[in-house]
mmCIF file of C-alpha atoms in Angstrom:
data_model
loop_
_atom_site.group_PDB
_atom_site.id
_atom_site.type_symbol
_atom_site.label_atom_id
_atom_site.label_comp_id
_atom_site.label_asym_id
_atom_site.label_seq_id
_atom_site.Cartn_x
_atom_site.Cartn_y
_atom_site.Cartn_z
ATOM 1 C CA MET A 1 0.080 0.248 0.265
ATOM 2 C CA SER A 2 2.511 2.735 0.760
ATOM 3 C CA ILE A 3 4.171 2.257 -2.659
ATOM 4 C CA ILE A 4 0.938 3.130 -4.063
ATOM 5 C CA TYR A 5 0.540 6.268 -1.972
ATOM 6 C CA GLU A 6 4.157 7.257 -2.947
ATOM 7 C CA LEU A 7 3.647 7.038 -6.906
ATOM 8 C CA LEU A 8 0.118 8.505 -6.305
ATOM 9 C CA PHE A 9 1.885 11.567 -4.656
ATOM 10 C CA LEU A 10 4.843 11.653 -6.916
ATOM 11 C CA ASP A 11 2.122 11.797 -9.728
ATOM 12 C CA VAL A 12 0.200 14.689 -7.999
ATOM 13 C CA ARG A 13 2.948 17.032 -7.160
ATOM 14 C CA HIS A 14 3.988 16.824 -10.747
ATOM 15 C CA LYS A 15 0.834 17.698 -11.711
ATOM 16 C CA ILE A 16 1.393 20.559 -8.910
ATOM 17 C CA LEU A 17 4.205 21.492 -11.077
ATOM 18 C CA ILE A 18 2.794 21.273 -14.720
ATOM 19 C CA LEU A 19 0.527 23.369 -13.470
ATOM 20 C CA SER A 20 2.502 26.657 -11.591
ATOM 21 C CA SER A 21 4.948 26.013 -14.920
ATOM 22 C CA GLU A 22 1.563 26.681 -17.403
ATOM 23 C CA ARG A 23 1.052 29.567 -15.098
ATOM 24 C CA LEU A 24 4.538 30.788 -14.425
ATOM 25 C CA ILE A 25 4.140 31.077 -18.518
ATOM 26 C CA ASN A 26 1.160 32.492 -18.599
ATOM 27 C CA HIS A 27 1.934 35.452 -16.559
ATOM 28 C CA LEU A 28 5.249 35.412 -18.190
ATOM 29 C CA PHE A 29 3.461 35.850 -21.665
ATOM 30 C CA VAL A 30 1.070 38.412 -19.923
ATOM 31 C CA ILE A 31 3.624 40.754 -18.875
ATOM 32 C CA PHE A 32 5.775 40.571 -21.858
ATOM 33 C CA ALA A 33 2.845 41.473 -23.472
ATOM 34 C CA PHE A 34 2.180 44.532 -21.365
ATOM 35 C CA SER A 35 5.825 45.637 -21.861
ATOM 36 C CA LEU A 36 5.800 45.698 -25.577
ATOM 37 C CA ALA A 37 2.022 47.349 -25.589
ATOM 38 C CA PHE A 38 3.513 50.145 -22.982
ATOM 39 C CA ILE A 39 7.278 50.297 -24.698
ATOM 40 C CA GLY A 40 4.956 51.159 -28.110
ATOM 41 C CA VAL A 41 2.841 53.916 -26.040
ATOM 42 C CA ALA A 42 5.565 55.288 -25.149
ATOM 43 C CA GLU A 43 7.577 55.436 -28.497
ATOM 44 C CA VAL A 44 4.662 56.942 -30.411
ATOM 45 C CA MET A 45 4.250 59.994 -27.675
ATOM 46 C CA TYR A 46 8.090 60.268 -27.742
ATOM 47 C CA TRP A 47 8.258 60.369 -31.776
ATOM 48 C CA SER A 48 5.059 62.760 -31.689
ATOM 49 C CA TYR A 49 6.064 65.382 -28.873
ATOM 50 C CA LYS A 50 9.940 65.709 -30.154
ATOM 51 C CA LYS A 51 8.096 66.540 -34.024
ATOM 52 C CA ASP A 52 5.879 69.515 -32.293
ATOM 53 C CA TYR A 53 8.489 70.136 -30.269
ATOM 54 C CA LEU A 54 11.028 70.408 -33.095
ATOM 55 C CA ARG A 55 8.609 72.708 -35.404
ATOM 56 C CA ALA A 56 8.360 74.870 -32.557
ATOM 57 C CA LYS A 57 11.667 75.042 -33.196
ATOM 58 C CA ALA A 58 11.833 76.096 -36.416
ATOM 59 C CA LYS A 59 8.962 78.488 -35.779
ATOM 60 C CA TYR A 60 10.908 80.422 -33.146
ATOM 61 C CA LEU A 61 14.402 80.318 -35.062
ATOM 62 C CA ARG A 62 12.261 82.000 -37.844
ATOM 63 C CA GLU A 63 11.010 84.829 -36.223
ATOM 64 C CA LEU A 64 14.069 85.515 -34.315
ATOM 65 C CA ILE A 65 15.999 85.400 -38.001
ATOM 66 C CA ASP A 66 13.559 87.953 -39.264
ATOM 67 C CA GLN A 67 13.795 90.067 -36.141
ATOM 68 C CA LYS A 68 17.513 90.159 -36.406
ATOM 69 C CA ASN A 69 17.044 91.118 -39.498
ATOM 70 C CA ASP A 70 14.978 94.112 -39.083
ATOM 71 C CA LEU A 71 17.317 96.837 -38.428
ATOM 72 C CA SER A 72 14.101 99.309 -37.873
ATOM 73 C CA SER A 73 13.286 97.178 -35.127
ATOM 74 C CA ILE A 74 14.058 98.798 -31.444
ATOM 75 C CA ASN A 75 14.290 95.267 -29.837
ATOM 76 C CA GLU A 76 16.950 94.348 -32.862
ATOM 77 C CA PRO A 77 20.400 94.327 -30.567
ATOM 78 C CA PHE A 78 18.683 91.603 -28.339
ATOM 79 C CA TYR A 79 17.947 89.018 -31.197
ATOM 80 C CA THR A 80 21.415 89.904 -32.996
ATOM 81 C CA CYS A 81 22.752 88.880 -29.484
ATOM 82 C CA VAL A 82 20.362 85.656 -28.986
ATOM 83 C CA TYR A 83 21.089 85.194 -32.545
ATOM 84 C CA GLU A 84 25.112 85.102 -32.420
ATOM 85 C CA LYS A 85 25.122 83.214 -29.536
ATOM 86 C CA TRP A 86 23.171 80.854 -30.330
ATOM 87 C CA ASN A 87 24.829 80.371 -34.079
ATOM 88 C CA SER A 88 28.307 79.847 -33.063
ATOM 89 C CA GLY A 89 27.504 77.213 -30.888
ATOM 90 C CA GLU A 90 28.133 79.227 -27.899
ATOM 91 C CA MET A 91 24.764 77.705 -25.904
ATOM 92 C CA PRO A 92 21.801 76.470 -26.970
ATOM 93 C CA LEU A 93 18.971 78.578 -27.706
ATOM 94 C CA THR A 94 17.506 79.049 -24.049
ATOM 95 C CA GLU A 95 20.395 79.546 -22.299
ATOM 96 C CA ALA A 96 21.116 82.211 -25.033
ATOM 97 C CA ASN A 97 18.184 84.324 -24.298
ATOM 98 C CA THR A 98 18.291 83.825 -21.531
ATOM 99 C CA LEU A 99 21.640 85.662 -20.730
ATOM 100 C CA CYS A 100 20.892 88.365 -23.363
ATOM 101 C CA SER A 101 17.663 89.339 -22.045
ATOM 102 C CA LEU A 102 19.225 89.409 -18.518
ATOM 103 C CA LYS A 103 21.840 91.650 -20.725
ATOM 104 C CA PHE A 104 19.614 93.393 -22.199
ATOM 105 C CA GLU A 105 17.095 94.181 -19.190
ATOM 106 C CA GLN A 106 20.120 95.324 -17.144
ATOM 107 C CA ASN A 107 20.686 98.598 -19.785
#
């Protein structure tokens, strides 16, 4: 009798391990699917916002160049300062704008 019980116990334990491994595979599949979905949504959002950001930056640069070239404007030295600092590669556009605005506010 004890041999039969041991064989039954091993068989039941083996079934429990199979069910656990199937559950593990299912959980891993669900985690993988949600990870792919999350990465996909994040990529779409990143590239769409980057496109909008670059479009806004290009529009700002066009306006900056137009205002820099308008010699009749009283703000022409400010826009020239911003453009020259950015165009020379000395600093990014936002830093150039901040530095020149501080410079011309003091004067």
